[in-house]
Every structure is written in C-alpha cells, then in structure tokens.
Amino acid sequence: NTVMASAIRVIATSAAREAMAKSLSSVGGVGLSGHAETVFSAAFNSDDSLLATVSRDCMIRVWDLADPRAPKCIKVLMEPGQSDFLIREFITFDKQSKTLISLAQSGDSFRGREHIASPKIWALDTPDISPTPAWLFDDHAPSSAMATSHKRDLIAVAGARNRLTLYSIAEKRGKIQRTLSIPPGYEIRHLAFS
C-alpha cells in the first residue's frame, strides 16, 4: 500500500478552495490554511498532538491537533530578515515538544545562489506566537543535513566543515556526544537513524 502525491502550483480562487475542501471532506481530510506558498515539509511531535509545516513562504507554522477536525495554528516561526525562498528545511520537535529544531537552506538553487544555515532552536513553550530563534550550538557552523534519533534525545548534524557531529538535545542544548570526520570531496545531504 503505497500512497503517492504530487502537487502543482495553482492560483487559489474561491471555487478552487471550495472544490479542495469538498475533496478533502470526502476522504476525511482537513485542510490547513495559512501558508502563502507550497508546503514541502511537515513533522509531527512524539504524541501526534502537534504538527509543524514548512513552506516556500519562509515560514514554519505549528498546528495544535487537539481537535483534528479543526487544527489551530499556534506558532508562526520566521527568522528576522529572511526573504529568500526556502529550498528545503529539516524540522523536528524535541522529546517534550517544548522546542522545534530547524535547519534551513534558502536561496535560488537554479541560479546557484544557495545559503546553508546553522541549526536553530525555537521555543514553543512561550506565549509569543512568533518567538525569536536561538542557535542550536555555539559555533554557528553551516550544516547540510540533520536527523533526530527515534527517542528524540540525539541529533546528528552533517557540517560543511567535513564533520558529522552527534549532539544531545535531551540534556544541555548542543552538548557534543561524538564527532566523525567526513572524507574530503564528500558531502552529506541526508541523514537517518536506524
């Protein structure tokens, strides 16, 4: 049972929105409204009560799914000064769902103007709907890929400086557990825990 989906950019009209809502209701789905561009990444927290979505509009939205028939946007996360389109973004919740960790790659990949950032951490346990991000770790080194352990207590980060570093996110934020060297000439673009 494989489910495949593809999307194209469409101009939203009231008729299109109505048709989409009708289509979703027939399969039991509920639409999320708020992003101005294509959503290309999403992540659930550990108990599926929160959903984070990432869009080319450079925003991360966090949705409360307490009532699955009426998801509520509770956070709108955007880095100050971010204006380029996001090309991709890795997002994950910590174990307690108090923070969201993100790694953004922004720019125009078709014109060779890409910017790879260092991982950021967003506080979700604040009353502010748009909290300011902090660096996940102190050296702010550009990173090309991230992955979170199944227990959500470790994060692996592939850095642009030919290093793969394992950090603790359960204890002190950004505490290094282990660092491995990446051979020259190689670049890690995807990571996963098994």
XYZ file of N, CA, C and O in Angstrom:
776
model
N 0.833 -1.184 0.000
C 0.000 0.000 0.000
C 0.873 1.241 0.000
O 1.304 1.711 1.037
N 1.148 1.761 -1.149
C 1.956 2.963 -1.275
C 1.064 4.115 -1.679
O 0.248 3.984 -2.577
N 1.238 5.235 -1.007
C 0.488 6.431 -1.347
C 1.461 7.415 -1.959
O 2.496 7.708 -1.381
N 1.149 7.907 -3.131
C 1.999 8.883 -3.782
C 1.189 10.143 -4.011
O 0.005 10.090 -4.274
N 1.866 11.272 -3.871
C 1.182 12.542 -4.089
C 2.099 13.470 -4.856
O 3.304 13.425 -4.715
N 1.514 14.280 -5.685
C 2.277 15.311 -6.372
C 1.462 16.578 -6.318
O 0.255 16.556 -6.118
N 2.153 17.689 -6.437
C 1.457 18.967 -6.339
C 1.938 19.900 -7.431
O 3.065 19.832 -7.871
N 1.038 20.748 -7.882
C 1.396 21.802 -8.816
C 0.923 23.113 -8.223
O 0.023 23.140 -7.395
N 1.561 24.186 -8.628
C 1.153 25.496 -8.124
C -0.088 25.942 -8.879
O -0.125 25.920 -10.100
N -1.103 26.352 -8.131
C -2.342 26.832 -8.728
C -2.691 28.178 -8.111
O -2.273 28.488 -7.009
N -3.411 28.963 -8.829
C -3.911 30.216 -8.297
C -5.200 29.903 -7.564
O -6.137 29.357 -8.128
N -5.222 30.223 -6.267
C -6.376 29.893 -5.430
C -7.529 30.856 -5.713
O -7.392 32.056 -5.626
N -8.638 30.294 -6.078
C -9.867 31.067 -6.249
C -10.870 30.512 -5.257
O -10.666 29.443 -4.676
N -11.961 31.205 -5.042
C -12.955 30.692 -4.100
C -13.513 29.356 -4.595
O -13.761 28.455 -3.803
N -13.669 29.213 -5.911
C -14.166 27.942 -6.455
C -13.138 26.829 -6.224
O -13.499 25.698 -5.883
N -11.856 27.159 -6.389
C -10.806 26.166 -6.170
C -10.746 25.757 -4.694
O -10.617 24.582 -4.378
N -10.839 26.739 -3.811
C -10.831 26.424 -2.376
C -12.026 25.550 -1.998
O -11.905 24.607 -1.228
N -13.188 25.883 -2.547
C -14.389 25.108 -2.262
C -14.249 23.678 -2.781
O -14.606 22.721 -2.097
N -13.709 23.523 -3.981
C -13.501 22.190 -4.553
C -12.506 21.393 -3.716
O -12.701 20.198 -3.481
N -11.436 22.046 -3.246
C -10.447 21.375 -2.407
C -11.068 20.938 -1.090
O -10.883 19.813 -0.641
N -11.832 21.808 -0.454
C -12.496 21.472 0.810
C -13.445 20.300 0.627
O -13.499 19.380 1.450
N -14.204 20.309 -0.476
C -15.141 19.220 -0.752
C -14.384 17.920 -0.973
O -14.773 16.865 -0.457
N -13.285 17.978 -1.722
C -12.473 16.803 -1.982
C -11.903 16.240 -0.695
O -11.936 15.033 -0.455
N -11.368 17.094 0.165
C -10.800 16.640 1.430
C -11.863 16.028 2.336
O -11.614 15.039 3.013
N -13.055 16.608 2.345
C -14.095 16.082 3.219
C -14.542 14.687 2.787
O -14.929 13.885 3.614
N -14.438 14.396 1.501
C -14.866 13.079 1.036
C -13.880 11.981 1.418
O -14.244 10.823 1.454
N -12.638 12.341 1.703
C -11.661 11.341 2.126
C -11.340 11.479 3.613
O -10.441 10.843 4.123
N -12.045 12.366 4.294
C -11.853 12.533 5.719
C -10.748 13.489 6.101
O -10.380 13.561 7.248
N -10.197 14.211 5.154
C -9.107 15.134 5.445
C -9.596 16.514 5.852
O -10.739 16.883 5.639
N -8.696 17.251 6.459
C -8.970 18.628 6.859
C -7.840 19.485 6.327
O -6.666 19.151 6.481
N -8.177 20.568 5.685
C -7.154 21.458 5.148
C -6.559 22.359 6.210
O -7.187 22.655 7.218
N -5.316 22.774 5.989
C -4.642 23.733 6.848
C -4.468 25.008 6.034
O -3.884 24.983 4.965
N -4.961 26.099 6.536
C -4.901 27.354 5.808
C -3.976 28.321 6.521
O -4.056 28.482 7.736
N -3.069 28.942 5.760
C -2.184 29.914 6.385
C -0.937 30.201 5.583
O -0.479 31.328 5.528
N -0.349 29.188 4.966
C 0.855 29.409 4.166
C 0.495 30.076 2.847
O -0.547 29.794 2.254
N 1.377 30.955 2.371
C 1.158 31.660 1.102
C 1.807 30.941 -0.077
O 1.562 31.300 -1.224
N 2.637 29.941 0.198
C 3.331 29.190 -0.848
C 3.202 27.696 -0.573
O 2.591 27.279 0.405
N 3.835 26.901 -1.414
C 3.800 25.449 -1.326
C 4.394 24.950 -0.014
O 5.465 25.387 0.390
N 3.712 24.026 0.638
C 4.236 23.354 1.822
C 5.039 22.156 1.331
O 4.541 21.340 0.573
N 6.305 22.065 1.753
C 7.136 20.980 1.260
C 7.717 20.093 2.349
O 8.421 19.148 2.060
N 7.421 20.383 3.593
C 7.913 19.536 4.667
C 6.966 19.638 5.858
O 6.377 20.692 6.092
N 6.844 18.541 6.592
C 5.994 18.524 7.778
C 6.548 17.503 8.764
O 7.205 16.542 8.361
N 6.301 17.737 10.051
C 6.751 16.815 11.093
C 5.771 16.839 12.255
O 5.297 17.909 12.649
N 5.478 15.663 12.778
C 4.645 15.532 13.972
C 5.535 15.471 15.205
O 6.678 15.003 15.130
N 4.993 15.890 16.357
C 5.716 15.679 17.605
C 5.519 14.223 18.021
O 4.836 13.453 17.341
N 6.117 13.826 19.151
C 6.128 12.407 19.521
C 4.759 11.810 19.822
O 4.550 10.626 19.626
N 3.784 12.609 20.273
C 2.451 12.050 20.540
C 1.401 12.483 19.510
O 0.204 12.306 19.722
N 1.847 13.030 18.400
C 0.985 13.445 17.283
C -0.026 14.537 17.656
O -1.029 14.709 16.979
N 0.233 15.290 18.710
C -0.680 16.368 19.090
C -0.323 17.700 18.427
O -1.128 18.620 18.409
N 0.906 17.787 17.880
C 1.353 18.984 17.171
C 1.896 18.596 15.803
O 2.446 17.511 15.628
N 1.732 19.496 14.860
C 2.265 19.319 13.508
C 2.968 20.613 13.128
O 2.426 21.702 13.322
N 4.186 20.488 12.608
C 4.901 21.653 12.082
C 4.947 21.526 10.566
O 5.214 20.447 10.032
N 4.648 22.612 9.857
C 4.702 22.624 8.392
C 5.670 23.716 7.949
O 5.763 24.772 8.570
N 6.394 23.447 6.864
C 7.360 24.386 6.304
C 6.954 24.688 4.872
O 6.584 23.800 4.122
N 7.054 25.964 4.519
C 6.626 26.395 3.193
C 7.694 27.254 2.529
O 8.560 27.825 3.186
N 7.573 27.367 1.218
C 8.454 28.271 0.460
C 8.214 29.726 0.832
O 8.962 30.595 0.422
N 7.175 30.031 1.600
C 6.948 31.412 2.048
C 7.869 31.776 3.211
O 7.734 32.831 3.813
N 8.840 30.892 3.524
C 9.860 31.110 4.565
C 9.291 31.033 5.970
O 9.892 31.563 6.907
N 8.163 30.410 6.136
C 7.562 30.291 7.460
C 7.409 28.831 7.872
O 7.178 27.973 7.037
N 7.531 28.641 9.175
C 7.193 27.363 9.791
C 5.947 27.645 10.624
O 5.922 28.591 11.398
N 4.919 26.868 10.423
C 3.711 27.011 11.233
C 3.561 25.766 12.097
O 3.790 24.659 11.631
N 3.197 25.987 13.354
C 2.979 24.879 14.283
C 1.489 24.820 14.564
O 0.874 25.821 14.935
N 0.917 23.632 14.376
C -0.524 23.424 14.483
C -0.841 22.556 15.689
O -0.231 21.509 15.883
N -1.826 22.970 16.478
C -2.351 22.177 17.584
C -3.426 21.275 17.011
O -4.398 21.752 16.410
N -3.260 19.965 17.182
C -4.194 18.984 16.620
C -5.106 18.372 17.685
O -5.622 17.269 17.499
N -5.319 19.097 18.796
C -6.204 18.585 19.863
C -7.571 18.223 19.297
O -8.153 17.209 19.664
N -8.081 19.062 18.401
C -9.315 18.746 17.680
C -8.913 18.547 16.221
O -8.751 19.510 15.480
N -8.727 17.299 15.785
C -8.243 17.036 14.430
C -9.155 17.592 13.322
O -8.716 17.806 12.198
N -10.423 17.846 13.660
C -11.342 18.401 12.645
C -11.156 19.909 12.496
O -11.650 20.497 11.528
N -10.454 20.530 13.453
C -10.243 21.981 13.400
C -8.849 22.332 13.931
O -8.710 22.882 15.021
N -7.776 21.984 13.177
C -6.424 22.312 13.629
C -6.268 23.818 13.827
O -6.836 24.612 13.081
N -5.515 24.199 14.853
C -5.332 25.609 15.172
C -3.849 25.962 15.063
O -3.002 25.293 15.679
N -3.523 27.003 14.305
C -2.144 27.469 14.190
C -1.785 28.200 15.489
O -2.420 29.191 15.847
N -0.773 27.684 16.192
C -0.396 28.280 17.476
C 0.936 29.022 17.424
O 1.231 29.812 18.316
N 1.757 28.783 16.420
C 3.036 29.485 16.263
C 3.291 29.735 14.781
O 2.977 28.901 13.932
N 3.852 30.907 14.498
C 4.301 31.253 13.150
C 5.763 31.641 13.297
O 6.081 32.670 13.894
N 6.653 30.783 12.796
C 8.079 30.966 13.010
C 8.752 31.429 11.720
O 8.615 30.799 10.680
N 9.473 32.535 11.823
C 10.210 33.065 10.676
C 11.412 33.817 11.197
O 11.297 34.623 12.118
N 12.564 33.531 10.601
C 13.766 34.228 11.017
C 13.708 35.681 10.593
O 13.304 35.978 9.468
N 14.102 36.596 11.465
C 14.129 38.013 11.085
C 15.041 38.225 9.880
O 16.123 37.669 9.810
N 14.562 38.974 8.907
C 15.351 39.273 7.718
C 15.328 38.196 6.649
O 15.933 38.344 5.599
N 14.653 37.087 6.896
C 14.592 36.012 5.898
C 13.700 36.443 4.748
O 12.532 36.723 4.943
N 14.254 36.521 3.539
C 13.444 36.961 2.412
C 13.537 36.038 1.213
O 12.686 36.057 0.353
N 14.596 35.226 1.135
C 14.718 34.282 0.031
C 13.722 33.141 0.216
O 13.255 32.875 1.308
N 13.439 32.445 -0.876
C 12.625 31.244 -0.767
C 13.404 30.162 -0.046
O 14.610 30.031 -0.212
N 12.720 29.388 0.762
C 13.340 28.211 1.348
C 13.360 27.119 0.292
O 12.383 26.906 -0.418
N 14.479 26.445 0.173
C 14.595 25.334 -0.761
C 14.215 24.046 -0.053
O 13.512 23.209 -0.569
N 14.715 23.903 1.153
C 14.354 22.742 1.969
C 14.567 23.110 3.412
O 15.286 24.048 3.738
N 13.944 22.377 4.267
C 14.118 22.632 5.700
C 13.891 21.334 6.446
O 12.945 20.605 6.196
N 14.807 21.056 7.356
C 14.654 19.932 8.257
C 14.021 20.474 9.529
O 14.454 21.501 10.049
N 13.004 19.833 10.032
C 12.366 20.249 11.278
C 12.096 19.032 12.144
O 11.801 17.951 11.634
N 12.209 19.221 13.446
C 11.868 18.165 14.388
C 11.527 18.785 15.737
O 12.022 19.856 16.070
N 10.670 18.119 16.449
C 10.338 18.520 17.818
C 11.276 17.808 18.775
O 11.719 16.696 18.500
N 11.549 18.419 19.930
C 12.278 17.712 20.971
C 11.319 16.736 21.651
O 10.124 16.702 21.346
N 11.850 15.953 22.568
C 11.065 14.894 23.217
C 9.832 15.417 23.954
O 8.779 14.815 23.928
N 9.952 16.577 24.612
C 8.845 17.133 25.390
C 7.977 18.104 24.588
O 7.047 18.699 25.129
N 8.285 18.325 23.329
C 7.560 19.266 22.454
C 7.619 20.697 22.973
O 6.716 21.485 22.753
N 8.714 21.038 23.657
C 8.903 22.402 24.142
C 9.688 23.248 23.150
O 9.682 24.472 23.232
N 10.390 22.579 22.240
C 11.163 23.296 21.222
C 11.018 22.608 19.872
O 10.689 21.430 19.781
N 11.277 23.394 18.832
C 11.332 22.885 17.471
C 12.727 23.213 16.961
O 13.223 24.324 17.180
N 13.371 22.262 16.328
C 14.718 22.465 15.803
C 14.618 22.483 14.286
O 13.954 21.638 13.687
N 15.279 23.471 13.673
C 15.183 23.598 12.215
C 16.552 23.836 11.593
O 17.449 24.403 12.211
N 16.690 23.394 10.370
C 17.867 23.661 9.544
C 17.340 24.075 8.189
O 16.654 23.307 7.515
N 17.640 25.298 7.797
C 17.105 25.833 6.547
C 18.183 25.951 5.489
O 19.330 26.247 5.783
N 17.782 25.711 4.256
C 18.610 26.025 3.099
C 17.761 26.961 2.264
O 16.656 26.618 1.855
N 18.254 28.157 2.053
C 17.469 29.140 1.324
C 18.240 29.652 0.123
O 19.424 29.391 -0.031
N 17.544 30.378 -0.732
C 18.169 30.954 -1.914
C 17.497 30.483 -3.173
O 16.349 30.072 -3.178
N 18.230 30.519 -4.245
C 17.735 30.134 -5.566
C 18.649 29.057 -6.118
O 19.705 29.347 -6.667
N 18.266 27.787 -5.938
C 19.123 26.682 -6.351
C 19.322 26.636 -7.862
O 20.308 26.119 -8.343
N 18.380 27.181 -8.627
C 18.505 27.151 -10.074
C 19.550 28.139 -10.575
O 20.099 27.986 -11.639
N 19.829 29.161 -9.795
C 20.832 30.156 -10.181
C 22.121 29.995 -9.377
O 22.998 30.832 -9.435
N 22.207 28.930 -8.601
C 23.412 28.657 -7.836
C 23.609 29.563 -6.635
O 24.715 29.687 -6.127
N 22.552 30.203 -6.168
C 22.652 31.097 -5.007
C 21.982 30.428 -3.807
O 20.884 30.767 -3.440
N 22.677 29.478 -3.220
C 22.123 28.791 -2.068
C 22.830 29.245 -0.802
O 24.010 29.562 -0.820
N 22.101 29.266 0.283
C 22.654 29.607 1.586
C 22.269 28.489 2.545
O 21.090 28.209 2.740
N 23.279 27.843 3.095
C 23.027 26.777 4.066
C 23.311 27.352 5.443
O 24.375 27.908 5.690
N 22.359 27.214 6.330
C 22.456 27.828 7.653
C 22.890 26.822 8.709
O 23.007 25.630 8.459
N 23.075 27.337 9.894
C 23.339 26.517 11.066
C 21.998 26.220 11.737
O 21.067 27.019 11.639
N 21.868 25.085 12.399
C 20.587 24.743 13.038
C 20.142 25.771 14.081
O 20.956 26.325 14.814
N 18.836 25.996 14.111
C 18.223 26.930 15.060
C 17.252 26.171 15.949
O 16.719 25.128 15.564
N 17.005 26.733 17.121
C 16.053 26.144 18.051
C 15.006 27.209 18.378
O 15.333 28.365 18.594
N 13.741 26.811 18.331
C 12.614 27.723 18.564
C 11.881 27.287 19.820
O 11.457 26.134 19.923
N 11.705 28.182 20.764
C 10.963 27.869 21.992
C 9.469 27.848 21.680
O 8.927 28.804 21.134
N 8.810 26.751 22.018
C 7.368 26.620 21.784
C 6.566 26.811 23.065
O 5.353 26.945 23.008
N 7.248 26.833 24.201
C 6.545 26.959 25.473
C 6.491 28.415 25.959
O 6.491 28.688 27.153
N 6.425 29.346 25.013
C 6.285 30.762 25.334
C 4.925 31.252 24.845
O 4.361 30.676 23.914
N 4.407 32.329 25.436
C 3.118 32.849 24.968
C 3.217 33.567 23.620
O 2.210 33.755 22.954
N 4.429 33.937 23.207
C 4.631 34.654 21.947
C 4.311 33.741 20.762
O 4.821 32.627 20.683
N 3.495 34.210 19.832
C 3.160 33.402 18.650
C 4.335 33.298 17.692
O 4.448 32.338 16.938
N 5.259 34.272 17.731
C 6.426 34.271 16.844
C 7.714 34.461 17.644
O 8.317 35.537 17.619
N 8.164 33.425 18.360
C 9.394 33.570 19.151
C 10.622 33.719 18.248
O 10.628 33.267 17.110
N 11.655 34.347 18.780
C 12.915 34.518 18.058
C 13.743 33.251 18.231
O 13.854 32.728 19.336
N 14.362 32.769 17.158
C 15.155 31.539 17.275
C 16.501 31.794 17.945
O 16.993 32.926 17.980
N 17.086 30.730 18.468
C 18.439 30.763 19.025
C 19.257 29.723 18.263
O 18.702 28.823 17.638
N 20.563 29.846 18.320
C 21.422 28.845 17.692
C 21.341 27.555 18.491
O 21.319 27.582 19.718
N 21.330 26.421 17.805
C 21.316 25.129 18.498
C 22.640 24.905 19.216
O 22.680 24.401 20.324
N 23.735 25.296 18.581
C 25.045 25.182 19.213
C 25.872 26.411 18.902
O 25.550 27.180 17.995
N 26.916 26.599 19.672
C 27.629 27.872 19.692
C 28.458 28.213 18.455
O 28.660 29.386 18.174
N 28.973 27.240 17.724
C 29.904 27.605 16.645
C 29.215 28.099 15.367
O 29.867 28.607 14.472
N 27.892 27.988 15.254
C 27.110 28.503 14.118
C 27.604 27.968 12.765
O 27.422 28.622 11.742
N 28.247 26.829 12.759
C 28.801 26.283 11.517
C 27.687 25.898 10.553
O 26.687 25.310 10.959
N 27.848 26.229 9.258
C 26.851 25.807 8.266
C 26.722 24.286 8.255
O 27.714 23.579 8.397
N 25.511 23.806 8.081
C 25.236 22.375 8.110
C 24.424 21.984 6.890
O 23.588 22.750 6.426
N 24.661 20.786 6.380
C 23.986 20.358 5.156
C 22.868 19.354 5.396
O 22.025 19.156 4.532
N 22.842 18.694 6.551
C 21.795 17.708 6.830
C 21.696 17.479 8.328
O 22.665 17.673 9.060
N 20.508 17.047 8.759
C 20.273 16.717 10.165
C 19.325 15.525 10.254
O 18.537 15.294 9.352
N 19.423 14.822 11.374
C 18.480 13.739 11.671
C 18.331 13.643 13.180
O 19.260 13.958 13.925
N 17.171 13.223 13.629
C 16.886 13.074 15.048
C 16.723 11.595 15.380
O 16.131 10.843 14.600
N 17.227 11.197 16.543
C 17.069 9.808 16.967
C 15.595 9.521 17.238
O 14.798 10.439 17.446
N 15.242 8.250 17.248
C 13.849 7.853 17.475
C 13.338 8.291 18.843
O 12.159 8.591 18.998
N 14.232 8.340 19.827
C 13.843 8.787 21.162
C 13.825 10.311 21.268
O 13.473 10.852 22.311
N 14.257 11.005 20.212
C 14.313 12.473 20.156
C 15.216 13.073 21.227
O 14.973 14.159 21.724
N 16.287 12.347 21.559
C 17.235 12.872 22.537
C 18.597 13.180 21.922
O 19.424 13.833 22.546
N 18.825 12.724 20.698
C 20.073 12.993 19.988
C 19.769 13.558 18.611
O 18.752 13.233 18.000
N 20.693 14.384 18.137
C 20.561 14.917 16.782
C 21.926 14.797 16.105
O 22.960 15.093 16.713
N 21.924 14.282 14.885
C 23.147 14.180 14.084
C 23.142 15.333 13.091
O 22.128 15.604 12.453
N 24.284 16.015 12.978
C 24.401 17.171 12.095
C 25.608 16.971 11.184
O 26.725 16.773 11.674
N 25.382 17.025 9.882
C 26.471 16.979 8.905
C 26.867 18.412 8.611
O 26.066 19.199 8.119
N 28.107 18.752 8.942
C 28.568 20.116 8.781
C 29.303 20.335 7.480
O 29.818 19.402 6.858
N 29.356 21.589 7.075
C 30.057 21.970 5.853
C 31.576 21.851 6.025
O 32.309 21.930 5.058
N 32.047 21.683 7.253
C 33.482 21.564 7.525
C 33.935 20.105 7.597
O 34.846 19.766 8.352
N 33.299 19.229 6.834
C 33.636 17.810 6.762
C 33.588 17.111 8.118
O 34.463 16.327 8.465
N 32.519 17.416 8.876
C 32.321 16.756 10.161
C 30.882 16.280 10.286
O 29.963 16.951 9.819
N 30.727 15.141 10.921
C 29.410 14.630 11.297
C 29.418 14.585 12.820
O 30.227 13.880 13.414
N 28.550 15.374 13.440
C 28.569 15.509 14.891
C 27.252 15.045 15.486
O 26.184 15.343 14.958
N 27.355 14.313 16.564
C 26.191 13.832 17.293
C 26.046 14.702 18.541
O 26.971 14.797 19.351
N 24.901 15.372 18.675
C 24.637 16.274 19.789
C 23.512 15.723 20.658
O 22.600 15.083 20.158
N 23.575 16.046 21.939
C 22.487 15.731 22.858
C 21.512 16.904 22.849
O 21.921 18.054 22.950
N 20.217 16.618 22.699
C 19.213 17.672 22.830
C 18.319 17.412 24.038
O 17.428 18.180 24.327
N 18.599 16.317 24.745
C 17.814 15.995 25.933
C 18.392 16.682 27.161
O 17.670 17.119 28.034
N 19.716 16.753 27.214
C 20.380 17.379 28.363
C 20.644 18.840 28.023
O 19.749 19.543 27.595
N 21.895 19.241 28.204
C 22.308 20.605 27.876
C 22.240 20.768 26.357
O 22.755 19.939 25.615
N 21.589 21.824 25.902
C 21.417 22.046 24.475
C 22.766 22.075 23.761
O 23.663 22.820 24.118
N 22.903 21.263 22.731
C 24.085 21.280 21.888
C 25.318 20.625 22.468
O 26.410 20.840 21.979
N 25.191 19.783 23.499
C 26.346 19.101 24.072
C 26.815 18.024 23.098
O 26.054 17.140 22.715
N 28.092 18.103 22.702
C 28.648 17.157 21.727
C 28.837 15.792 22.375
O 29.439 15.673 23.437
N 28.310 14.755 21.722
C 28.471 13.387 22.171
C 29.606 12.686 21.418
O 30.332 11.895 21.985
N 29.730 12.999 20.105
C 30.746 12.344 19.275
C 30.886 13.105 17.964
O 29.902 13.631 17.446
N 32.097 13.136 17.416
C 32.340 13.780 16.124
C 33.091 12.813 15.222
O 34.054 12.179 15.644
N 32.635 12.692 13.985
C 33.286 11.851 12.976
C 33.737 12.729 11.824
O 33.083 13.716 11.489
N 34.839 12.347 11.178
C 35.321 13.095 10.019
C 34.684 12.557 8.747
O 34.486 11.350 8.596
N 34.379 13.459 7.848
C 33.869 13.097 6.523
C 35.042 13.239 5.559
O 35.707 14.276 5.555
N 35.319 12.225 4.741
C 36.464 12.330 3.820
C 36.327 13.535 2.882
O 35.213 13.881 2.475
N 37.446 14.185 2.555
C 37.403 15.327 1.626
C 36.751 14.928 0.301
O 36.914 13.810 -0.180
N 35.983 15.842 -0.249
C 35.321 15.590 -1.525
C 33.924 15.014 -1.396
O 33.217 14.862 -2.375
N 33.515 14.659 -0.188
C 32.182 14.114 0.046
C 31.327 15.143 0.767
O 31.816 15.904 1.586
N 30.039 15.128 0.461
C 29.097 15.992 1.136
C 27.875 15.177 1.513
O 27.325 14.470 0.676
N 27.488 15.246 2.764
C 26.306 14.520 3.225
C 25.105 15.425 3.082
O 25.092 16.527 3.589
N 24.087 14.954 2.353
C 22.867 15.729 2.133
C 21.672 15.156 2.884
O 20.666 15.830 3.059
N 21.742 13.881 3.301
C 20.640 13.225 4.023
C 21.217 12.343 5.117
O 22.220 11.679 4.912
N 20.557 12.340 6.257
C 20.945 11.502 7.392
C 19.704 10.803 7.937
O 18.601 11.325 7.827
N 19.910 9.643 8.560
C 18.806 8.932 9.213
C 19.364 8.034 10.289
O 20.463 7.505 10.149
N 18.629 7.903 11.380
C 18.962 6.943 12.429
C 18.268 5.638 12.099
O 17.180 5.632 11.552
N 18.885 4.512 12.457
C 18.218 3.224 12.227
C 17.798 2.626 13.545
O 18.112 3.090 14.597
